[in-house]
Short mmCIF file of C-alpha atoms in Angstrom, two decimals:
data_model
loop_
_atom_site.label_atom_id
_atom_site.label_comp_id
_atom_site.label_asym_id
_atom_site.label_seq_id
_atom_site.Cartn_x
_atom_site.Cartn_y
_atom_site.Cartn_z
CA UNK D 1 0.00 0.00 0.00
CA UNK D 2 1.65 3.44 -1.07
CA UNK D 3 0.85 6.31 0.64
CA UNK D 4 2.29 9.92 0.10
CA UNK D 5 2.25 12.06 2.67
CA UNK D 6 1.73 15.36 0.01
CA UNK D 7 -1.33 13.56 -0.84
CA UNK D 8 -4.47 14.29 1.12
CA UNK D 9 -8.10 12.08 0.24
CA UNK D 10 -10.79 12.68 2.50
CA UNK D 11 -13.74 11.30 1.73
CA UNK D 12 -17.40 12.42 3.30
CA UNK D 13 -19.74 9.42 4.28
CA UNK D 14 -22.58 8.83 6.22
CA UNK D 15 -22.22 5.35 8.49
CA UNK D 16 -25.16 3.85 6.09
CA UNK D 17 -25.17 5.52 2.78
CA UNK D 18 -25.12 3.24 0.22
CA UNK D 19 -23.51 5.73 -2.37
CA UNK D 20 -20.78 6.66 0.24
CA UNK D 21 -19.87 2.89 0.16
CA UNK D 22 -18.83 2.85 -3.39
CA UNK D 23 -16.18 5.39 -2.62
CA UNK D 24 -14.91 3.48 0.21
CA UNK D 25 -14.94 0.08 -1.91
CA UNK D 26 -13.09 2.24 -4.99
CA UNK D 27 -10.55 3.77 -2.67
CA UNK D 28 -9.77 0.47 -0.90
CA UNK D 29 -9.68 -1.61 -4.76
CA UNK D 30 -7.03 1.01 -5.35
CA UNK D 31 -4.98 0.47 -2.26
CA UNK D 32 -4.84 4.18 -1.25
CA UNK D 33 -5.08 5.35 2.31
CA UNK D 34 -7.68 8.37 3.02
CA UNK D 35 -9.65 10.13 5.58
CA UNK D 36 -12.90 9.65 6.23
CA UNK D 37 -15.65 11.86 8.17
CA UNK D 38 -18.45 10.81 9.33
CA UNK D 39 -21.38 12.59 8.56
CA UNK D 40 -24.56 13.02 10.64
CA UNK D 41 -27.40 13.42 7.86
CA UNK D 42 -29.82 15.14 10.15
CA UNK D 43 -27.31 17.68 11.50
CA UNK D 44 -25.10 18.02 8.18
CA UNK D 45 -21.66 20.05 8.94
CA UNK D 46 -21.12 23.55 6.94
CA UNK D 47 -18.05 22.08 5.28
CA UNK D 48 -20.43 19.39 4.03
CA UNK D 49 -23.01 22.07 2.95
CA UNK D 50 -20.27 24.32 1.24
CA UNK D 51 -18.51 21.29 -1.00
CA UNK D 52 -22.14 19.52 -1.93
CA UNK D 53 -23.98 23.02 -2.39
CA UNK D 54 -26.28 21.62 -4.68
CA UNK D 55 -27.37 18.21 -3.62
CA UNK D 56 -26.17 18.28 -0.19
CA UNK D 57 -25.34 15.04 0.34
CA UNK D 58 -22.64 12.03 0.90
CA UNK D 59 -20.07 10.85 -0.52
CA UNK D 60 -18.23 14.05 -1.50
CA UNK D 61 -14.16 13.27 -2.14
CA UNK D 62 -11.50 15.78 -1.47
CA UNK D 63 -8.38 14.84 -3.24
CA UNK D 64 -5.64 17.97 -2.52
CA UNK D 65 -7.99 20.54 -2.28
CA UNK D 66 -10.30 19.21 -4.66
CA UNK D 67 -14.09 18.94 -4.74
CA UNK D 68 -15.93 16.11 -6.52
CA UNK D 69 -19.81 15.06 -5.34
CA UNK D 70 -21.81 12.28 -7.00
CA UNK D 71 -20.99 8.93 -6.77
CA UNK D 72 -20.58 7.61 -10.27
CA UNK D 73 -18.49 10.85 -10.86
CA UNK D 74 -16.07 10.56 -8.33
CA UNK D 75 -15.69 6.75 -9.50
CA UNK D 76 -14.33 7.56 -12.84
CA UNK D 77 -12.21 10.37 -10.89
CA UNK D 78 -10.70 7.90 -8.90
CA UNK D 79 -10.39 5.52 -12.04
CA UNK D 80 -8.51 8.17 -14.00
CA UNK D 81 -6.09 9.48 -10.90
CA UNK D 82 -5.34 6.44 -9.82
CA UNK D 83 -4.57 3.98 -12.60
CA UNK D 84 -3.62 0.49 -10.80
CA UNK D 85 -6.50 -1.95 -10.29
CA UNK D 86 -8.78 0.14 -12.61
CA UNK D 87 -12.23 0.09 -12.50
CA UNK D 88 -12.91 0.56 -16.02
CA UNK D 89 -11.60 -2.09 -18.65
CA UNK D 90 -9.11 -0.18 -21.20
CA UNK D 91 -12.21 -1.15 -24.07
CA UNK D 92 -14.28 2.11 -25.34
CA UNK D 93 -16.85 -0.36 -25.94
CA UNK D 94 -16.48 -2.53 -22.59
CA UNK D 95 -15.96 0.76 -20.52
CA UNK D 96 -19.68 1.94 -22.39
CA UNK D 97 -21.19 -1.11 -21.08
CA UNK D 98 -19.82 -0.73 -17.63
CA UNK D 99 -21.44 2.95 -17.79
CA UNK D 100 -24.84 1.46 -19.38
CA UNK D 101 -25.42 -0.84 -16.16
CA UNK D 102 -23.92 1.60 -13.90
CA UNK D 103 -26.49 4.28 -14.93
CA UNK D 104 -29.10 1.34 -15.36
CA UNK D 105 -28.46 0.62 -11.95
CA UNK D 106 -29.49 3.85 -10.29
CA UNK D 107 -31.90 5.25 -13.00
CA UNK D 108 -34.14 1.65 -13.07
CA UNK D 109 -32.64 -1.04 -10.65
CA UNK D 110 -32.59 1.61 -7.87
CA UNK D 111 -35.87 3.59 -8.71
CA UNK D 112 -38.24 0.40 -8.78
CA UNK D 113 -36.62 -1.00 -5.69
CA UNK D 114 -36.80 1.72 -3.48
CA UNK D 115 -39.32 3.63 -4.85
CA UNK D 116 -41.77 0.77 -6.27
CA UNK D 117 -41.34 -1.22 -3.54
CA UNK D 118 -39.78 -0.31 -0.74
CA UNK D 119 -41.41 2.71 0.34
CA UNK D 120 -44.89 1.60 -1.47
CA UNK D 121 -47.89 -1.11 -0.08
CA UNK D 122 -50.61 -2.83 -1.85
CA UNK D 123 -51.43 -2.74 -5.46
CA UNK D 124 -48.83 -0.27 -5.57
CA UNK D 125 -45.98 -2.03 -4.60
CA UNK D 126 -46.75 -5.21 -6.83
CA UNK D 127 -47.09 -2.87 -9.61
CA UNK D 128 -43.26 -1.93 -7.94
CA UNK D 129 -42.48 -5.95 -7.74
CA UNK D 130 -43.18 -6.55 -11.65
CA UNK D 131 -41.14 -3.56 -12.64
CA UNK D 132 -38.35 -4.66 -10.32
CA UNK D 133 -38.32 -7.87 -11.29
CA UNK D 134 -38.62 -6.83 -15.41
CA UNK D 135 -35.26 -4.76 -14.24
CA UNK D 136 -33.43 -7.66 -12.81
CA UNK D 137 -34.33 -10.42 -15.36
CA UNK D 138 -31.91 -8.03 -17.86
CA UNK D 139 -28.97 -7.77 -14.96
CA UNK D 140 -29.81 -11.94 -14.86
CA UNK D 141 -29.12 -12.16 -18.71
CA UNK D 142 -26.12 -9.52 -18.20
CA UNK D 143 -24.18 -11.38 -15.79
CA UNK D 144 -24.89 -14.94 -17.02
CA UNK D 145 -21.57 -16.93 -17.57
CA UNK D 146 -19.68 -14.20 -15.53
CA UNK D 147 -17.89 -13.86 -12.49
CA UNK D 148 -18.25 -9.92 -12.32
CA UNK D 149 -20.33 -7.36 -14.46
CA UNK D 150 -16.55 -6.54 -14.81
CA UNK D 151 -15.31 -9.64 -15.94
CA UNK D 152 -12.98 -11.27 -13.33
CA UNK D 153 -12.38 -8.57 -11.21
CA UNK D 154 -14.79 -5.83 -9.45
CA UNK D 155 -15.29 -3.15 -11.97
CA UNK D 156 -17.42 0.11 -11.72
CA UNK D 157 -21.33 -1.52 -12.53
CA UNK D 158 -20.05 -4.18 -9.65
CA UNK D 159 -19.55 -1.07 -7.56
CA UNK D 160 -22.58 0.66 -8.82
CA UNK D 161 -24.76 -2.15 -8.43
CA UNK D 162 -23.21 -3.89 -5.29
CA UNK D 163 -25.45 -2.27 -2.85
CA UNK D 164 -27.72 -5.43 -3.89
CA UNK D 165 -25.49 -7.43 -2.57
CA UNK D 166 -26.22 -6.63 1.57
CA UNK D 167 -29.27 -3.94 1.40
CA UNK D 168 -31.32 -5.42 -0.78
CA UNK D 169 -31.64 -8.57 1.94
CA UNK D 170 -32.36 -6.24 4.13
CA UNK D 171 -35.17 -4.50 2.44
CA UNK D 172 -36.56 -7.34 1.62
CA UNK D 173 -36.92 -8.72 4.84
CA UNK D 174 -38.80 -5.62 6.04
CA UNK D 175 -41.16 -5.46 3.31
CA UNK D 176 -41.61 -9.02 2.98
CA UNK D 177 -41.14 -9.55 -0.50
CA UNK D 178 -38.26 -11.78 -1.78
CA UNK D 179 -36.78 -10.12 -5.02
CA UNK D 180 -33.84 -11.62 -6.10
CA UNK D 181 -33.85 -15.74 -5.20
CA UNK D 182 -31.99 -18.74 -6.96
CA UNK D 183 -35.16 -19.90 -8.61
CA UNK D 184 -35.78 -16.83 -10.91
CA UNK D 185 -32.22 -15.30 -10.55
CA UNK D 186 -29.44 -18.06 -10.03
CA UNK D 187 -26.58 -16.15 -11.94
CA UNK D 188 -27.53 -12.69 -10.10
CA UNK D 189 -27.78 -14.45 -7.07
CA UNK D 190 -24.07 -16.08 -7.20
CA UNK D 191 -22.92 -12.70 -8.23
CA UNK D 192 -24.46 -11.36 -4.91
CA UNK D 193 -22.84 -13.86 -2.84
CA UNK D 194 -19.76 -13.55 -4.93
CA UNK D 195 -19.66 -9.61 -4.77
CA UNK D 196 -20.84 -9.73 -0.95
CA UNK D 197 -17.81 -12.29 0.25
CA UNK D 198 -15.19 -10.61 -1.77
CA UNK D 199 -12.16 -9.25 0.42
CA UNK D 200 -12.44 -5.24 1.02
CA UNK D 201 -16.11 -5.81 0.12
CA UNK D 202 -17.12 -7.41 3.09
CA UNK D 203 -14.87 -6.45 5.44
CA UNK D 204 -16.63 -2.73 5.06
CA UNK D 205 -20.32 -3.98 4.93
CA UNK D 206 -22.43 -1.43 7.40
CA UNK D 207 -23.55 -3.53 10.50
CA UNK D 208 -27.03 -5.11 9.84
CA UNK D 209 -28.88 -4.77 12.74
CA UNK D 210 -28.08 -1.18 12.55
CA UNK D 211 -29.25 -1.07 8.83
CA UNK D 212 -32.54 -2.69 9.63
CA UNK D 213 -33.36 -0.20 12.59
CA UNK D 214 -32.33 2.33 10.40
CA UNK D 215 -34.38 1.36 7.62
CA UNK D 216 -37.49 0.26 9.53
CA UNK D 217 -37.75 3.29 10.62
CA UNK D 218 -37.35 5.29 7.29
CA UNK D 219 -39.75 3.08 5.41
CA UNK D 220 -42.77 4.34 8.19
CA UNK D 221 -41.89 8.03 7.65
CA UNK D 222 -41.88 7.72 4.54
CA UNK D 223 -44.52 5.22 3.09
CA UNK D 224 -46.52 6.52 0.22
CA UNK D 225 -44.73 10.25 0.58
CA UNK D 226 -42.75 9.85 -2.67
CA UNK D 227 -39.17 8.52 -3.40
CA UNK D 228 -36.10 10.04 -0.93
CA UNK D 229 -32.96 8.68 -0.89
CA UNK Y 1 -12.62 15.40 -42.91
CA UNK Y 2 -11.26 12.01 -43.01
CA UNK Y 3 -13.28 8.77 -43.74
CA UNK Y 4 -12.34 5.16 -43.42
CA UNK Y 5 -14.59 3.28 -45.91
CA UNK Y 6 -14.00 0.02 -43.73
CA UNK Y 7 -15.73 1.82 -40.53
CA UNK Y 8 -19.25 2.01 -40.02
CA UNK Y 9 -20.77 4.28 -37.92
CA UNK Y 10 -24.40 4.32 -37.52
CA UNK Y 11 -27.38 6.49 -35.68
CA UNK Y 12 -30.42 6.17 -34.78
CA UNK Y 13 -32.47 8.43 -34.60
CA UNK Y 14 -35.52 10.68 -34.47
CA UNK Y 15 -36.04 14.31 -35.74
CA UNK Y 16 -36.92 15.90 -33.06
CA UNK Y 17 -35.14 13.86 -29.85
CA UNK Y 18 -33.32 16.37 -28.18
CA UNK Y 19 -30.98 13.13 -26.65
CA UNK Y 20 -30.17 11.70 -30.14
CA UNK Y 21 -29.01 15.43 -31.35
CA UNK Y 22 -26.18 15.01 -28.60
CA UNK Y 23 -24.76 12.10 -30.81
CA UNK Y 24 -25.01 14.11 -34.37
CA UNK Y 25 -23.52 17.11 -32.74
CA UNK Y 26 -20.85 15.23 -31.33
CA UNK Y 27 -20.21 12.88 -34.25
CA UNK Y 28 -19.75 16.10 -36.74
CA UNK Y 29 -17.54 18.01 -34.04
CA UNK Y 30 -15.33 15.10 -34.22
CA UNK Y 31 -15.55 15.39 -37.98
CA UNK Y 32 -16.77 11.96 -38.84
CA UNK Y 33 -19.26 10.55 -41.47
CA UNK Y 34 -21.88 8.30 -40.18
CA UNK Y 35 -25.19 6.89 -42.11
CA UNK Y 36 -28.59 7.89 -40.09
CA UNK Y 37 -31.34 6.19 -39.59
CA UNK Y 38 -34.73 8.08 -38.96
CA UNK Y 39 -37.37 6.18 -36.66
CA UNK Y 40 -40.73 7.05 -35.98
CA UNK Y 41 -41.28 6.73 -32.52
CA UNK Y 42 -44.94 5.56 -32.63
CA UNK Y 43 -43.81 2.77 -34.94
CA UNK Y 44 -40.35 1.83 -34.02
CA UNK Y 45 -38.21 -0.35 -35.69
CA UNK Y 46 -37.30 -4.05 -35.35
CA UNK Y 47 -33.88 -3.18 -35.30
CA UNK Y 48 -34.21 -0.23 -32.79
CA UNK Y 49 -36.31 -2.45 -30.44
CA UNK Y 50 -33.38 -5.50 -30.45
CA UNK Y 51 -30.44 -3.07 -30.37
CA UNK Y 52 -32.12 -1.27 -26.84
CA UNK Y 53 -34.09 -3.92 -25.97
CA UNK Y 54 -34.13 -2.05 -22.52
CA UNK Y 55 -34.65 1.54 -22.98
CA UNK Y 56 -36.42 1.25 -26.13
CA UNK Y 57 -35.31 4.74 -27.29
CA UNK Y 58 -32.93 6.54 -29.47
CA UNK Y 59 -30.39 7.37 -29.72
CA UNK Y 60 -28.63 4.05 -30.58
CA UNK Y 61 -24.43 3.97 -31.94
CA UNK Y 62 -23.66 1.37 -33.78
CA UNK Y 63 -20.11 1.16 -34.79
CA UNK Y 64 -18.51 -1.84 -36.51
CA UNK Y 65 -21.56 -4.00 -35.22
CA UNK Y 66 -20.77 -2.97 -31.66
CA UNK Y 67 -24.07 -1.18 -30.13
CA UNK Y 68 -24.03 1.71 -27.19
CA UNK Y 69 -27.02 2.99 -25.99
CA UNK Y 70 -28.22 6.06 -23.74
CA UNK Y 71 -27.06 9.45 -24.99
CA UNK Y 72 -23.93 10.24 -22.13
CA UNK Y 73 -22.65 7.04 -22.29
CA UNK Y 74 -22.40 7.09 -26.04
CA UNK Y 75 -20.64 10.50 -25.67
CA UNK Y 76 -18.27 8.88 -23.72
CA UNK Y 77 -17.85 6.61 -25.86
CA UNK Y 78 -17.06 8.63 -29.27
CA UNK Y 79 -14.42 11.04 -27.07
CA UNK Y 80 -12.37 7.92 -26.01
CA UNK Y 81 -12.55 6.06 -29.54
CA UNK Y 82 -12.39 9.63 -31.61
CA UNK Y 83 -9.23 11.28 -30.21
CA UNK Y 84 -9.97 14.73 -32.26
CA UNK Y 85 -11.66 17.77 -30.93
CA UNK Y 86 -11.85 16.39 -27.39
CA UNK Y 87 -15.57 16.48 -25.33
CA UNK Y 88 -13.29 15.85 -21.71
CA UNK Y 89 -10.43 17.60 -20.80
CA UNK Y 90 -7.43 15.72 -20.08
CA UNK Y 91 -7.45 17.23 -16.17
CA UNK Y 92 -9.36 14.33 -14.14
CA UNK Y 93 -10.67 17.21 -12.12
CA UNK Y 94 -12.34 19.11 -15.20
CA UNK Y 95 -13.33 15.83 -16.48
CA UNK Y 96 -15.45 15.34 -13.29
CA UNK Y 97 -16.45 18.67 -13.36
CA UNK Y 98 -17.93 18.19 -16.79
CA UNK Y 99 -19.75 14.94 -15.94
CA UNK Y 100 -20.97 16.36 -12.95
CA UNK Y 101 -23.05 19.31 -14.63
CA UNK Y 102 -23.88 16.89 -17.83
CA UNK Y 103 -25.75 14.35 -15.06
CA UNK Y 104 -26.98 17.91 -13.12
CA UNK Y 105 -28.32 18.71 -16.84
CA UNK Y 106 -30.18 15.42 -17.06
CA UNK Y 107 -31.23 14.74 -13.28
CA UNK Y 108 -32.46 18.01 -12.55
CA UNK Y 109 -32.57 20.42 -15.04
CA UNK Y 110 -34.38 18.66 -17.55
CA UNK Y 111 -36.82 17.23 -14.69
CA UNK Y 112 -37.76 20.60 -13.09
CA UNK Y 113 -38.85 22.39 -16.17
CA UNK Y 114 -39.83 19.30 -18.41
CA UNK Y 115 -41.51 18.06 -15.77
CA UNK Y 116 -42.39 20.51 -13.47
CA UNK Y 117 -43.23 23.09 -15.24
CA UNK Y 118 -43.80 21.91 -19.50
CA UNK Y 119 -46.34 18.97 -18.06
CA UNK Y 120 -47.79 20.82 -15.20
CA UNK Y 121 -50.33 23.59 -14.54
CA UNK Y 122 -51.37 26.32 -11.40
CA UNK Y 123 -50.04 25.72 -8.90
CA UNK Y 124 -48.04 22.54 -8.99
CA UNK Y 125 -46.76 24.73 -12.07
CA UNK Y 126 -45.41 27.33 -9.71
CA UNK Y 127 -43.51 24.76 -7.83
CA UNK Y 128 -41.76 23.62 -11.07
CA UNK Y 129 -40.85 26.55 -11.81
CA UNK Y 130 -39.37 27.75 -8.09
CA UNK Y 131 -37.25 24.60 -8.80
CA UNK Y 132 -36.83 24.80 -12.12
CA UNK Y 133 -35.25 28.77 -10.91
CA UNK Y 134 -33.07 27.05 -8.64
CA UNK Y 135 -31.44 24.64 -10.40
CA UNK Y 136 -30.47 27.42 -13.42
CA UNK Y 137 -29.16 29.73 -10.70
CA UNK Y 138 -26.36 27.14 -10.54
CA UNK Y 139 -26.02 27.06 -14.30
CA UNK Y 140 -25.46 30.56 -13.91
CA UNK Y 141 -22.65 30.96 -11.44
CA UNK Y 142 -20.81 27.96 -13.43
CA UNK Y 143 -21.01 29.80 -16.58
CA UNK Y 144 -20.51 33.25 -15.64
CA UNK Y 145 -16.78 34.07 -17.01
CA UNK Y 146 -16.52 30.92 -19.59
CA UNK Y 147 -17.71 31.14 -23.13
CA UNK Y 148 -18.72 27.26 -22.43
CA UNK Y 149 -19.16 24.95 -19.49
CA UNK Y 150 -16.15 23.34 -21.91
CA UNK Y 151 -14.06 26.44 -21.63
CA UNK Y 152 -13.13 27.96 -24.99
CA UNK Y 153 -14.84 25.08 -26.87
CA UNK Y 154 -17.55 23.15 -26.40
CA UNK Y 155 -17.42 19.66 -24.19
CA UNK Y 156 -19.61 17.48 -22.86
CA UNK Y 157 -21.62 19.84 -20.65
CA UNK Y 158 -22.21 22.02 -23.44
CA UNK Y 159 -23.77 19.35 -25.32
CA UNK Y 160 -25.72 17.90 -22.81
CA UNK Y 161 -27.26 21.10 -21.71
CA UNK Y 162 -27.76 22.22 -25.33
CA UNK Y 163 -31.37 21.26 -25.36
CA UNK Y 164 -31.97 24.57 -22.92
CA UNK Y 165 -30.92 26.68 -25.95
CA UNK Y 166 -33.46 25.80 -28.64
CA UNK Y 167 -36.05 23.39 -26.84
CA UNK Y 168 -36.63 25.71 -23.56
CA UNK Y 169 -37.32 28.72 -26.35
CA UNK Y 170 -40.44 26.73 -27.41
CA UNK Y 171 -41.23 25.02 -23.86
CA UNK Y 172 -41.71 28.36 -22.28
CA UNK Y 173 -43.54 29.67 -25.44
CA UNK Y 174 -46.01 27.16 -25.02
CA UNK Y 175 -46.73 27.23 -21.29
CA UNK Y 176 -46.58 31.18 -21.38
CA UNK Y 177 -43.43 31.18 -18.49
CA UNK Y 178 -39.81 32.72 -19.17
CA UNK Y 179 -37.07 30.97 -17.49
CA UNK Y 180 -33.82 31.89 -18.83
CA UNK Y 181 -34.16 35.97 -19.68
CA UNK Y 182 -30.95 38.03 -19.62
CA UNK Y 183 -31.74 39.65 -16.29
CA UNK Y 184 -32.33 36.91 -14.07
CA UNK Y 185 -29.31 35.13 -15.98
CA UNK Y 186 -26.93 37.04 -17.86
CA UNK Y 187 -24.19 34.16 -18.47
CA UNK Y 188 -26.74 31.40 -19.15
CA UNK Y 189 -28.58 33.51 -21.88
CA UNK Y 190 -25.32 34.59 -23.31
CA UNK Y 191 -23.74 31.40 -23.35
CA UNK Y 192 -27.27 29.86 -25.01
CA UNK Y 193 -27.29 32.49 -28.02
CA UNK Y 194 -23.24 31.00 -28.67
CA UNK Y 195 -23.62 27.75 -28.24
CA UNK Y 196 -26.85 28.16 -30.60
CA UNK Y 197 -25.10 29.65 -32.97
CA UNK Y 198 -22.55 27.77 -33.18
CA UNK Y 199 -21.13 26.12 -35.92
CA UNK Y 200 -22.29 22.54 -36.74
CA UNK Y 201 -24.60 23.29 -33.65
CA UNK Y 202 -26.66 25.58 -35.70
CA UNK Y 203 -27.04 23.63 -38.75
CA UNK Y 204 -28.36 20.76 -37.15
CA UNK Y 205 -31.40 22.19 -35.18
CA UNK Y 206 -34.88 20.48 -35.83
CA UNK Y 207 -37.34 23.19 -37.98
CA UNK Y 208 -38.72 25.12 -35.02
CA UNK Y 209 -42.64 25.33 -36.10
CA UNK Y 210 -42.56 21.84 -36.43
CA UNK Y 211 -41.24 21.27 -33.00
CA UNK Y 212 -43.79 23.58 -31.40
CA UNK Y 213 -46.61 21.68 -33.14
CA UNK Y 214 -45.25 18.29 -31.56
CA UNK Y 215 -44.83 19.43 -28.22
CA UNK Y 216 -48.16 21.44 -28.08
CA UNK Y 217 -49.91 17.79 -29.15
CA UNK Y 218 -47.40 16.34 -26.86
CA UNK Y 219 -48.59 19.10 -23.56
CA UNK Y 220 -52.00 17.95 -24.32
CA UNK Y 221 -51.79 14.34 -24.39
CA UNK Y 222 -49.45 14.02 -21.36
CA UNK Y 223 -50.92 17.04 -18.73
CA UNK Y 224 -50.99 16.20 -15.24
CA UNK Y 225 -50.09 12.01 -16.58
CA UNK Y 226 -46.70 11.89 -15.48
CA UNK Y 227 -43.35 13.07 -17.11
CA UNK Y 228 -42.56 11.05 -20.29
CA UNK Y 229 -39.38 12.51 -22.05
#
């Protein structure tokens, strides 16, 4: 592990954010050594406030001085800084379809999950469970005869998409809907087990208790109110 | 402009998608040739429907058989295969930078007014357009000073935000509200009226009356349904 002491990465996380994570995971694939604070998202610090002006919000990553906020964004930062164990395969083409599931991840994966069904009941929410399910029969078809969306190693749609691979248990168990099971998804499913159990992955997994307290009590202050973060 | 007779380079299209435009715009900066392929969007094509068997939507790249859908990843993908006229900077932090407002183009900007405002009325309209305020107030400060959110030529920013200088014209003409004037915001205006005029930019716009006949039919169809792009 190098680490220059010129070189200051600070990166802003909340203990449960799910986009912060993908930072931490990036960082750690890379083998660099940063700081982290811990953000409180009720009581947000001003320094928080001043680098996110716009969305307010975790992960933001300081690299010397440096701003960058959104999650995908700071990924390919990282990727192009910090060239050993990249992210991205060296393939315009591969590196587009890395970026397709990435953004399919959060615009459809993400959206009918939490939105559809998570934070929805009733007719509502199996309207939710067909879309989510529609969404995760293509990341089935995608992953089929792979180890990683990246190919052998943990590329950026792994990272993107590897919140599936813990939270998505655990919103499952509070809603009471099983989404992703060997049956219907057997390749997705060994890639979440795969994902989960890989080193640096799991070792920085948000405790699950915590998660489920945390998220029990979201989904009630939130049910039928719309589709926060 | 130089043309390799063995390449094949491919777009589909619509006339009036304000997504597939990104690809012509970018394809001609870069100086290539590429054949076109017009689809009608109530009728769309076998071909269309296998290539983005997802998203169902143009624009589609095909290049040597290889297929890349969704408008910022195919961007992407023409800067890192297409060395000439660069859409990123080579700085990793002005790379981000650009990303960052091309995905604050898409995720908000285009929401708040198309959808908050274009598709709404009274006073859910007034909302959209408090928001809709908002989110150009930070176009504004990023612009003020710069001839381009590229710098001295146009990037990736520029061409994902270009829809604001043609399409808003005729959204707000429609709806009867003025979002962009040159009091509120100086830059933005000015920097609409150049990148409008650009070169290659200009010559590619869809015929205006025709666009305000589609989207009037398109207001009326859609009011208060939703926000379909």
């Amino acid at each position: 592990m190098k680490y220059s002491m010129a070189e200051e990465i600070k990166v802003f996380r909340s203990w449960s954010s799910r986009f912060a994570l993908r930072i931490i995971w990036a960082l750690k694939l890379k083998g660099l050594e940063f700081d982290t604070v811990y953000e409180d998202l009720t009581n947000k610090s001003p320094l928080l406030l001043q680098y996110n002006q716009i969305h307010k919000k975790v992960p933001v990553l300081v690299h010397n001085g440096k701003v960058i906020c959104e999650s995908l964004v700071i990924l390919e930062y990282i990727d192009e800084t910090w060239k050993q164990n990249p992210l991205l395969p060296e393939d315009p083409h591969q590196q587009a379809n890395a970026r397709f599931w990435a953004k399919f991840g959060d615009d459809k994966v993400l959206q009918s999950i939490w939105g559809g069904v998570f934070l929805k009941e009733g007719k509502e929410q199996e309207e939710g469970v067909a879309a989510s399910m529609e969404n995760l029969k293509y990341l089935e078809e995608e992953i089929r005869g792979k180890k990683f969306f990246g190919g052998e190693t943990i590329g950026l749609a792994d990272i993107a998409l590897g919140w599936l691979a813990h939270y998505l248990d655990i919103f499952e168990e509070i809603v009471g809907v099983k989404l992703i099971d060997h049956e219907k998804f057997p390749s997705l499913a060994a890639w979440k087990q795969e994902f989960a159990n890989a080193p640096i992955i799991r070792e920085n997994w948000p405790d699950r208790d915590k998660l489920v307290t945390k998220y029990v009590a979201m989904r009630e202050a939130n049910l039928g109110k719309g589709t926060p973060k």
